[in-house]
Tab-separated table of C-alpha atoms in Angstrom:
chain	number	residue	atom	x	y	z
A	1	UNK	CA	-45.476	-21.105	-38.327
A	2	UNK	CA	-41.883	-21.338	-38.554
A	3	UNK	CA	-40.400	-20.666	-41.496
A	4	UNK	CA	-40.146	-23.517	-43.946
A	5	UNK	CA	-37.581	-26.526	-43.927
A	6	UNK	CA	-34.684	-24.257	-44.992
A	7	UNK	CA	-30.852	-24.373	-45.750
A	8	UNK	CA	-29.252	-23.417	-42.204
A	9	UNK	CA	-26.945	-19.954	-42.393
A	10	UNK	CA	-24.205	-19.904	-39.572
A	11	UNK	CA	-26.151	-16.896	-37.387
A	12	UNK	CA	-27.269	-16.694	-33.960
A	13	UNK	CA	-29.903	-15.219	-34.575
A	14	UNK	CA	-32.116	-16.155	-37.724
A	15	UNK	CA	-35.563	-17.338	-36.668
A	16	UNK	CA	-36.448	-19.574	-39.308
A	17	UNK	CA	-39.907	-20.076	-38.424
A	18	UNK	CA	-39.893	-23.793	-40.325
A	19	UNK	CA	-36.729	-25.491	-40.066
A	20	UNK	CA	-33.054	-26.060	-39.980
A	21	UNK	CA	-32.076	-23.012	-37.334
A	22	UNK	CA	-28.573	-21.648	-38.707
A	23	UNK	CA	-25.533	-22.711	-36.462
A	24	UNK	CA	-24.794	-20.905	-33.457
A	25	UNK	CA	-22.135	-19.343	-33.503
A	26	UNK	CA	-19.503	-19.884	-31.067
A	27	UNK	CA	-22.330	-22.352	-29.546
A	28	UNK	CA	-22.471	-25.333	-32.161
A	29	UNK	CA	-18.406	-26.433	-32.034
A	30	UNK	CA	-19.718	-29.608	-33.461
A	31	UNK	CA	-20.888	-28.113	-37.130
A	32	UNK	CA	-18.111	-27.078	-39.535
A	33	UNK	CA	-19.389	-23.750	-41.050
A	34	UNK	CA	-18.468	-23.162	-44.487
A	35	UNK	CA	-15.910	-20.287	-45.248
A	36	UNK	CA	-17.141	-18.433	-48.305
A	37	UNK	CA	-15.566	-14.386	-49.062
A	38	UNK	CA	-18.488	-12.091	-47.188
A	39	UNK	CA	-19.155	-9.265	-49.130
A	40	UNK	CA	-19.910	-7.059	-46.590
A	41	UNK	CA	-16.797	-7.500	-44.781
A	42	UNK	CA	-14.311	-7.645	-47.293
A	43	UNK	CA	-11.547	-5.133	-48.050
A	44	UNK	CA	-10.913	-5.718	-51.674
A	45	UNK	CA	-10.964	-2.767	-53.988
A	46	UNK	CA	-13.885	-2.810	-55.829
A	47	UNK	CA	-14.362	-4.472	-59.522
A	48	UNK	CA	-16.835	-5.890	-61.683
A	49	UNK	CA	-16.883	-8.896	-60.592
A	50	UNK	CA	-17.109	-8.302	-56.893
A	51	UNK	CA	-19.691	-5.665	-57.981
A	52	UNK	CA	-22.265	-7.961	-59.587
A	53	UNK	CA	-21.495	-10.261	-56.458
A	54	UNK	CA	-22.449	-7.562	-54.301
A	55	UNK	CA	-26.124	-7.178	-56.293
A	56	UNK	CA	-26.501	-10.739	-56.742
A	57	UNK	CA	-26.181	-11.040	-52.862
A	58	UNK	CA	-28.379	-7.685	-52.332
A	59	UNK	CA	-30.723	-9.881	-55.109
A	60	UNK	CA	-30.864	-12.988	-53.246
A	61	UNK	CA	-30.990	-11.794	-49.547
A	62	UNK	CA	-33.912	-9.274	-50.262
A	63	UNK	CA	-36.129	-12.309	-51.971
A	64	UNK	CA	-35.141	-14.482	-49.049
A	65	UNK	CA	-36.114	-11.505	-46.102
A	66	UNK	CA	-39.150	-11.052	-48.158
A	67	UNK	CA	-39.905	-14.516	-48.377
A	68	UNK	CA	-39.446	-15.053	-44.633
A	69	UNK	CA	-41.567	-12.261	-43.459
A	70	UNK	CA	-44.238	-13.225	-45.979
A	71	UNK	CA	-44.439	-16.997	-44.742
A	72	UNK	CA	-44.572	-15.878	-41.249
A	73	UNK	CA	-47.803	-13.602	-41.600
A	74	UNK	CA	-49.170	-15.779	-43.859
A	75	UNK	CA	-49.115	-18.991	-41.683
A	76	UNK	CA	-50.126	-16.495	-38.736
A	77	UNK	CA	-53.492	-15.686	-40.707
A	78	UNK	CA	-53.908	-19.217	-41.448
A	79	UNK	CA	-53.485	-20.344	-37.979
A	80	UNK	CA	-56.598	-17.902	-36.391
A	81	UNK	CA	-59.033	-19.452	-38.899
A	82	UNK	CA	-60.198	-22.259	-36.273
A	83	UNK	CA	-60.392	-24.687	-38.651
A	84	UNK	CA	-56.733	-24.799	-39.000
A	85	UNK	CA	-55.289	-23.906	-35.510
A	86	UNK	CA	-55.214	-27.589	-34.871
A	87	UNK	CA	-53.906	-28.686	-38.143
A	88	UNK	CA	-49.870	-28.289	-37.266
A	89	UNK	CA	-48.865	-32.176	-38.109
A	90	UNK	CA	-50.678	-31.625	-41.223
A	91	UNK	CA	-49.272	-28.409	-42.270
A	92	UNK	CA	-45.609	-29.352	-41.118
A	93	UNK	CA	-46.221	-32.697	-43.561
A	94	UNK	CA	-47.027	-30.905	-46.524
A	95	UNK	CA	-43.844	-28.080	-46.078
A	96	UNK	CA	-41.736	-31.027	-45.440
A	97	UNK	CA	-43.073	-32.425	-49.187
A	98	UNK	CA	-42.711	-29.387	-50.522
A	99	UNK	CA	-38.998	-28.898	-49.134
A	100	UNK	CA	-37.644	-32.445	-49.904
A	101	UNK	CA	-39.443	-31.658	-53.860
A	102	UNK	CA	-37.571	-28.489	-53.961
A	103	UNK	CA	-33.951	-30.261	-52.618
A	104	UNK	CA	-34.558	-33.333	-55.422
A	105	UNK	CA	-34.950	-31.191	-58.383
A	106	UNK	CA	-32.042	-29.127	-57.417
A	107	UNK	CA	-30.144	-31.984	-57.000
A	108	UNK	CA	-30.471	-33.091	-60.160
A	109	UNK	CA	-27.571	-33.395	-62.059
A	110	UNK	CA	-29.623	-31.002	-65.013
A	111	UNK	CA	-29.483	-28.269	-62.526
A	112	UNK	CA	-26.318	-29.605	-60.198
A	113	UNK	CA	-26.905	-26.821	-57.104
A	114	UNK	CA	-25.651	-29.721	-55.118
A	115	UNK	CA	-24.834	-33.436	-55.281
A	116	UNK	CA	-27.108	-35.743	-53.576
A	117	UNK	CA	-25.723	-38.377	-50.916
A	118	UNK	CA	-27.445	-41.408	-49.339
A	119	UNK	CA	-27.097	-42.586	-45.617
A	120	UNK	CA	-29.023	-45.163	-43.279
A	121	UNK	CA	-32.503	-44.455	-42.053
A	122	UNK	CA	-31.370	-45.638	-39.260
A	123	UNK	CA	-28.643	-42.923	-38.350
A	124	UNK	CA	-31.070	-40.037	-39.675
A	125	UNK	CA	-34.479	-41.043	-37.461
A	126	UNK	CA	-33.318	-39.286	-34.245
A	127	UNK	CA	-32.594	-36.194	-36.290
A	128	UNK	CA	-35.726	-36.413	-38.399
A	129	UNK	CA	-38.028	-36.784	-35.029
A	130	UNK	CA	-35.905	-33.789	-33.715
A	131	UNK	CA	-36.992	-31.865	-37.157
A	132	UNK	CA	-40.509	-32.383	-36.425
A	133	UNK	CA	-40.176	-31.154	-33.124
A	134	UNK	CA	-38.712	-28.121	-34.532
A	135	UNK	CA	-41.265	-27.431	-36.776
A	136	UNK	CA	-44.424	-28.300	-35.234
A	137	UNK	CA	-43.788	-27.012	-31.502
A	138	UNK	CA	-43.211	-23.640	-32.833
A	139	UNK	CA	-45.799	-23.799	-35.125
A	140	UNK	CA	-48.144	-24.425	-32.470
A	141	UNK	CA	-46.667	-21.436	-30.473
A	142	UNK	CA	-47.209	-18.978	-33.313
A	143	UNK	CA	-50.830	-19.675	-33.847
A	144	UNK	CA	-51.614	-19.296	-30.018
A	145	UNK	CA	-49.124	-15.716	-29.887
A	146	UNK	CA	-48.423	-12.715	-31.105
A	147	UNK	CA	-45.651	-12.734	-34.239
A	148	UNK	CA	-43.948	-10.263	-31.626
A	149	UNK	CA	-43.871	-13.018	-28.939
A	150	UNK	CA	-43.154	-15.728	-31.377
A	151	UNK	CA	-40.122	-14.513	-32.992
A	152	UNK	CA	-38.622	-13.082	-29.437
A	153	UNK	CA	-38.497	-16.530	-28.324
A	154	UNK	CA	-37.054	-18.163	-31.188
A	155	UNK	CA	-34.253	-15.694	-30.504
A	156	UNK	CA	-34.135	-18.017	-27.090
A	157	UNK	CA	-32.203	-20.625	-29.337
A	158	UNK	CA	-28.934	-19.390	-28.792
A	159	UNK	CA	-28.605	-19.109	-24.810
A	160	UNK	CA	-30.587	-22.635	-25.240
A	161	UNK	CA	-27.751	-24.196	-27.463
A	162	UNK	CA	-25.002	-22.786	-25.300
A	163	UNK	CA	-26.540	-24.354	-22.487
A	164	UNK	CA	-26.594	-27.956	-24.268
A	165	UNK	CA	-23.121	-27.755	-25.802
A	166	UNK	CA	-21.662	-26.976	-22.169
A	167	UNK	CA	-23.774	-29.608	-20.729
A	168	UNK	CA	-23.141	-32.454	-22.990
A	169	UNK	CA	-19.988	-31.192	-25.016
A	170	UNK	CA	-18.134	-28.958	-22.284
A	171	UNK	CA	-18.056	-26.411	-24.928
A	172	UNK	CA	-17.575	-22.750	-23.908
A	173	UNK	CA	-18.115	-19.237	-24.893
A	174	UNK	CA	-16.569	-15.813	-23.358
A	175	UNK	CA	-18.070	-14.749	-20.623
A	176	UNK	CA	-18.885	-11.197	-21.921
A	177	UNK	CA	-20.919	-13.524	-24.387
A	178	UNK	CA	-22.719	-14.993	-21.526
A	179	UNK	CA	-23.323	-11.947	-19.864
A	180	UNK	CA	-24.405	-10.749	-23.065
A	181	UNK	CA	-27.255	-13.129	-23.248
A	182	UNK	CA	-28.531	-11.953	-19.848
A	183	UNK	CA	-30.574	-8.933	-21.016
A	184	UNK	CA	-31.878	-11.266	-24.103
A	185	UNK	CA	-33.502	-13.747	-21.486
A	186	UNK	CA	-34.887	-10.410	-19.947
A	187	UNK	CA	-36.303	-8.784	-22.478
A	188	UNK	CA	-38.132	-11.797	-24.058
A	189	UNK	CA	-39.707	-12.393	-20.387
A	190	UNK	CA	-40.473	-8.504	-20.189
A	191	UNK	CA	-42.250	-8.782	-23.396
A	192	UNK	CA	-43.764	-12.248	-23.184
A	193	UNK	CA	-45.607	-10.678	-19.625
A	194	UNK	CA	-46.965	-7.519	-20.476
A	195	UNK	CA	-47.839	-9.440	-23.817
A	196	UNK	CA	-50.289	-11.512	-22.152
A	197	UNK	CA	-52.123	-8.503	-20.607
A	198	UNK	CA	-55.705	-8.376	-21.675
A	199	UNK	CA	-56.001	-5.041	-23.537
A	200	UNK	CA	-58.975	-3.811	-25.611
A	201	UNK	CA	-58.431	-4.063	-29.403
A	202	UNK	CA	-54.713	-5.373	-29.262
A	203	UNK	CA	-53.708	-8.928	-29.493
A	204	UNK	CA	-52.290	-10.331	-26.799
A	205	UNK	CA	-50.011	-13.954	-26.463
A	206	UNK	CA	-51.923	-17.018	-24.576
A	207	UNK	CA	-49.596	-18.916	-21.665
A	208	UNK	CA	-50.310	-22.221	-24.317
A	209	UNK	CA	-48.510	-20.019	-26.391
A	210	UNK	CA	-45.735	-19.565	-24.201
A	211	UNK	CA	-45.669	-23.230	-23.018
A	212	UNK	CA	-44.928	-24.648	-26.684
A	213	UNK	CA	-42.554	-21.460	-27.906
A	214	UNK	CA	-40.307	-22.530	-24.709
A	215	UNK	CA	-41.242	-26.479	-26.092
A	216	UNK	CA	-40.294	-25.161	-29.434
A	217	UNK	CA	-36.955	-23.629	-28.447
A	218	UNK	CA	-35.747	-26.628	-26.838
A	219	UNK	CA	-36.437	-28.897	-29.597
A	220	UNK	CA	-34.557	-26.346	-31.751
A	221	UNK	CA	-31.868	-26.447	-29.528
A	222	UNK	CA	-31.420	-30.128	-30.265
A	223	UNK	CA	-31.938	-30.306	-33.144
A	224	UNK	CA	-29.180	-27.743	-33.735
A	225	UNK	CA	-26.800	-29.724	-31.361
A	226	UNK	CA	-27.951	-32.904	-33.567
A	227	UNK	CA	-27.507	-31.099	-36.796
A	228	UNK	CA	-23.442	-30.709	-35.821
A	229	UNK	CA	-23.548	-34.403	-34.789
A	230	UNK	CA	-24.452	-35.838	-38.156
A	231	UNK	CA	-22.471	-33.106	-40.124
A	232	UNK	CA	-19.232	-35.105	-38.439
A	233	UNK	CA	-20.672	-38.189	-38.295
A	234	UNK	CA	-22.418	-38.626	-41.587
A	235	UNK	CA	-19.671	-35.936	-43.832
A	236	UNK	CA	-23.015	-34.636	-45.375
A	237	UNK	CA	-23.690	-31.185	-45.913
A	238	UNK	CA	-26.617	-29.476	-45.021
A	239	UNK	CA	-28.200	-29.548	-48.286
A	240	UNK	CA	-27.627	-33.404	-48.433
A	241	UNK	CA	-28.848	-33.964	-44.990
A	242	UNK	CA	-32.236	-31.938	-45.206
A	243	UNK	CA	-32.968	-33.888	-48.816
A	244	UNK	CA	-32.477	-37.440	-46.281
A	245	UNK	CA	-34.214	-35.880	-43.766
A	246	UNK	CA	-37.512	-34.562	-45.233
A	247	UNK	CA	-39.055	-38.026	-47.209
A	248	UNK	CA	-38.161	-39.387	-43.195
A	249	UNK	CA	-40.014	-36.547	-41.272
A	250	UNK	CA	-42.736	-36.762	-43.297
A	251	UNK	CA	-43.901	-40.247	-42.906
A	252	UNK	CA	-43.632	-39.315	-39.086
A	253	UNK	CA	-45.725	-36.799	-39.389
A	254	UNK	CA	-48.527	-38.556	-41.663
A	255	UNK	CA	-48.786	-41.725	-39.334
A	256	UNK	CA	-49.289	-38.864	-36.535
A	257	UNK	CA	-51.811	-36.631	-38.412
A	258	UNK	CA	-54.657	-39.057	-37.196
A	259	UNK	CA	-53.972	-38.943	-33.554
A	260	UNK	CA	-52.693	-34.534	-33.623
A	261	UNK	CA	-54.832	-32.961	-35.879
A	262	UNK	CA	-58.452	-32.643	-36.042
A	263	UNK	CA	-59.296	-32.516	-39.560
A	264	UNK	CA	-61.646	-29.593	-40.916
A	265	UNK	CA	-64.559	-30.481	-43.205
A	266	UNK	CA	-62.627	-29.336	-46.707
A	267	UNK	CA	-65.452	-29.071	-48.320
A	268	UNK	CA	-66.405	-25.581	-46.150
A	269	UNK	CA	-62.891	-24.431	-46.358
A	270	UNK	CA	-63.164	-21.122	-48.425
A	271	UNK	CA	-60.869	-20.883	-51.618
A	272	UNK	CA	-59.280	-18.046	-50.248
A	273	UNK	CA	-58.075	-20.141	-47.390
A	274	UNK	CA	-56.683	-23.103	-50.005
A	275	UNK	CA	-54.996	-19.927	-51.708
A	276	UNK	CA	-52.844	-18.861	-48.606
A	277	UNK	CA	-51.965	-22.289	-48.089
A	278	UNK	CA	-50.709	-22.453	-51.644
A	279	UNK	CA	-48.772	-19.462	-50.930
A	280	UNK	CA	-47.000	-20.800	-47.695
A	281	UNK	CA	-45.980	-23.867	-50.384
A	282	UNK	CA	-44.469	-20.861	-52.591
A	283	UNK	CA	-42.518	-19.135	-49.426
A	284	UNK	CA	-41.007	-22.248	-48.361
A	285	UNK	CA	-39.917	-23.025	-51.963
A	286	UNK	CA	-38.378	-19.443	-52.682
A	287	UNK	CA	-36.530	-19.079	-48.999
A	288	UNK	CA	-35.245	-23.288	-50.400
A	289	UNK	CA	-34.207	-21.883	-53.979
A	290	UNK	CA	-32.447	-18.123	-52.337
A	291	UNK	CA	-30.837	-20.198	-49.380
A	292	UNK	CA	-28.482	-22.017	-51.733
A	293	UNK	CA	-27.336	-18.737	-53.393
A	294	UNK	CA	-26.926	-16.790	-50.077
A	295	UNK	CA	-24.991	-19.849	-48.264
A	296	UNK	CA	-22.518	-19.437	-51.663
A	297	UNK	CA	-22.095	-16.193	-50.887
A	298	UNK	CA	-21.894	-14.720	-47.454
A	299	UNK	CA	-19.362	-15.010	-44.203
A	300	UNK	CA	-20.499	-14.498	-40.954
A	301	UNK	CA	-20.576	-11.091	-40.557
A	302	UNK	CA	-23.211	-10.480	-43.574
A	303	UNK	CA	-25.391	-13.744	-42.227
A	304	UNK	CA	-25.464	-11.965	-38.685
A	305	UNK	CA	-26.358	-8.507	-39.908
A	306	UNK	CA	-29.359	-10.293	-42.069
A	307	UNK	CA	-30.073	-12.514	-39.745
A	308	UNK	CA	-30.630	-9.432	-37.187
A	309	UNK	CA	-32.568	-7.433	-40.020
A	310	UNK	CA	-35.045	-10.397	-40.853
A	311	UNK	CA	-35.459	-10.464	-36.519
A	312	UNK	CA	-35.946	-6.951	-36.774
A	313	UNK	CA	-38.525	-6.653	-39.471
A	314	UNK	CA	-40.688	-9.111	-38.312
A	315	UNK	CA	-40.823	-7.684	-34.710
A	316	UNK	CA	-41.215	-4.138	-35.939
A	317	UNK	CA	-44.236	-5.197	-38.537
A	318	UNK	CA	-45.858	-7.749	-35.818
A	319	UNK	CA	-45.798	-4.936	-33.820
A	320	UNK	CA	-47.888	-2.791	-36.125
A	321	UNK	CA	-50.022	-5.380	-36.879
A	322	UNK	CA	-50.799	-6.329	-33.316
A	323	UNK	CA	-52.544	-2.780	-32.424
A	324	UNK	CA	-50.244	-2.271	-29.515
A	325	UNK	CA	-49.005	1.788	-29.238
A	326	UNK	CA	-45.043	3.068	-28.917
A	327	UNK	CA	-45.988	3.520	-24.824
A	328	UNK	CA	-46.982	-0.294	-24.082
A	329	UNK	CA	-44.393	-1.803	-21.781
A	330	UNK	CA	-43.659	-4.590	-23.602
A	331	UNK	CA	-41.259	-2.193	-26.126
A	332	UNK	CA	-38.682	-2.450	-23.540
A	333	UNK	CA	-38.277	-6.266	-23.429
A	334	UNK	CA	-37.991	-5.897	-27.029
A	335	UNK	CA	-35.067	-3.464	-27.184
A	336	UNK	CA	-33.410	-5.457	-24.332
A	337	UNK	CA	-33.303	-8.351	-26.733
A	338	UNK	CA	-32.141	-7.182	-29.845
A	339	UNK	CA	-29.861	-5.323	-28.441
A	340	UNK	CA	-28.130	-8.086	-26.343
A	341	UNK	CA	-28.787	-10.404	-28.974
A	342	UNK	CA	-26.472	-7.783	-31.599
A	343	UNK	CA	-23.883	-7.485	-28.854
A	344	UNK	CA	-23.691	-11.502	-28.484
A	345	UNK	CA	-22.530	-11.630	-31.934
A	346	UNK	CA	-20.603	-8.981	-32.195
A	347	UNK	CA	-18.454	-10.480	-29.535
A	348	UNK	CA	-18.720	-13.965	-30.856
A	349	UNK	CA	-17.409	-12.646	-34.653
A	350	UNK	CA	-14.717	-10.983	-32.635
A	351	UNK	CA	-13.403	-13.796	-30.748
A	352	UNK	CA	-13.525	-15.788	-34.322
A	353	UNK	CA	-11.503	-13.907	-35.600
């Protein structure tokens, strides 16, 4: 599965399996991005203070990268028991719950991590049926793929947005950028390919797979482009919009669950099943609480380099965890992307500044 409805970070290339994908930057012109002092990038001398923002950031961004690799594997393992590869609608529902739960209490003026703000129903449906989209296309992609495969093409979003922006919003980026993005495209087609070679005792991506993760990107894609829309139009911020958002998506969701899913008999569910789903609840909740604190605290240069290290770490241990050896092919397409993927933003942060 994605990751869980989450708080979006302004980097190009965080994967969030669930929800909310971070602003693009220099692709999303539309979405104000918050300027907060990035510790990795600044060049004050050092003091206490900046110290124990330093560790509270390390804190924070290590529960959140552990949080997003652990929802990832453990929605993977609960998408190959058959009696929950068809179960997306239903699963997306319940993170949704889970999500706008997390957003109230936080909101509460006890706790005061944000301050809650109405708007229409009307003005947030096309975004919530876009946040569906988001969720459950890739959701669908991950339990018919590899995590390798999966995560590769979420990296898709950011050519994807471009694309949109230009289209509908005659928004640009350098063209080193785009040229940039040219071995990313690549390398997630070299990889997708040899991924889908039958080979004896490694796991291997189906083209259903494929079909929704490409699905999956473009719903991302706009829902990003959307996201910006409503930031402008509605002067809500992120945290406010998701908290509208979720109650909306999730009614979609449960008046679709009847005609999407096909409903396992619970009663032959084993507990240990019910226990990973329980867990997923407890990702989604943590990557909710840490999001606030690392949105608080980091610029874009420290979002970029986590967003490439959570990319990174969930490639390298789906890797592993696939069977595949150093030799198989389908290493190149990788190194193709994250490389072009880390000089896209490097030139993007440049031109920003």
């Amino acid at each position: 599965m994605s990751s869980p409805p989450s708080l979006p970070l302004p980097n190009p290339t965080e994967t969030s399996p669930l929800i909310d994908p971070e602003s693009q930057i220099g692709t999303s012109p539309l979405q104000p991005q918050e300027v907060s002092k990035d510790p990795l990038s600044s060049g004050t001398p050092s003091s206490p203070s900046s110290a124990r923002a330093t560790i509270k950031f390390l804190f924070w961004t290590t529960i959140n990268l552990l949080g997003t690799i652990g929802i990832v594997f453990t929605n993977k393992a609960i998408f190959n028991d058959p009696s929950f590869t068809f179960m997306q609608t239903s699963f997306a529902c319940f993170h949704f719950l889970c999500t706008g739960l997390t957003l109230w209490v936080v909101s509460r003026a006890w706790i005061g991590v944000f301050v809650p703000k109405r708007a229409k129903v009307v003005d947030l449906l096309p975004l919530a049926f876009a946040m569906c989209l988001n969720v459950v296309l890739p959701n669908v992609s991950l339990a018919f793929s590899t995590v390798t495969v999966y995560q590769l093409c979420r990296v898709l979003l950011t050519p994807v947005t471009a694309i949109i922006n230009y289209v509908f919003y005659s928004a640009t980026i350098p063209r080193s950028a785009i040229v940039a993005l040219i071995p990313v495209c690549a390398g997630v087609g070299i990889t997708t390919y040899f991924d889908t070679k039958p080979s004896k005792g490694v796991e291997t991506t189906s083209l259903i797979g494929i079909g929704f993760a490409l699905a999956g990107v473009c719903a991302s894609a706009v829902y990003v482009v959307l996201i910006g829309v409503s930031h402008r139009k509605l002067d809500m911020s992120s945290s406010q919009l998701l908290l509208n958002q979720a109650p909306i998506s999730s009614i979609m969701l449960l008046l679709a669950i009847p005609l999407a899913d096909r409903i396992p008999v619970l009663s032959e569910v084993p507990y240990q099943r019910w226990l990973m789903i329980l867990m997923s609840a407890g990702f989604a909740i943590v990557l909710n609480i840490s999001q606030f604190f690392i949105v608080a605290s980091t610029g874009p240069v420290s979002s970029t380099i986590f967003g490439h290290l959570k990319t990174i770490s969930i490639v390298s241990i789906g890797w592993v965890v696939s069977g595949r050896s150093v030799a198989d092919n389908s290493l190149y397409g990788i190194v193709l992307t994250i490389g072009g993927i880390i000089i896209y933003s490097y030139i993007m942060l440049t031109q920003s500044r």
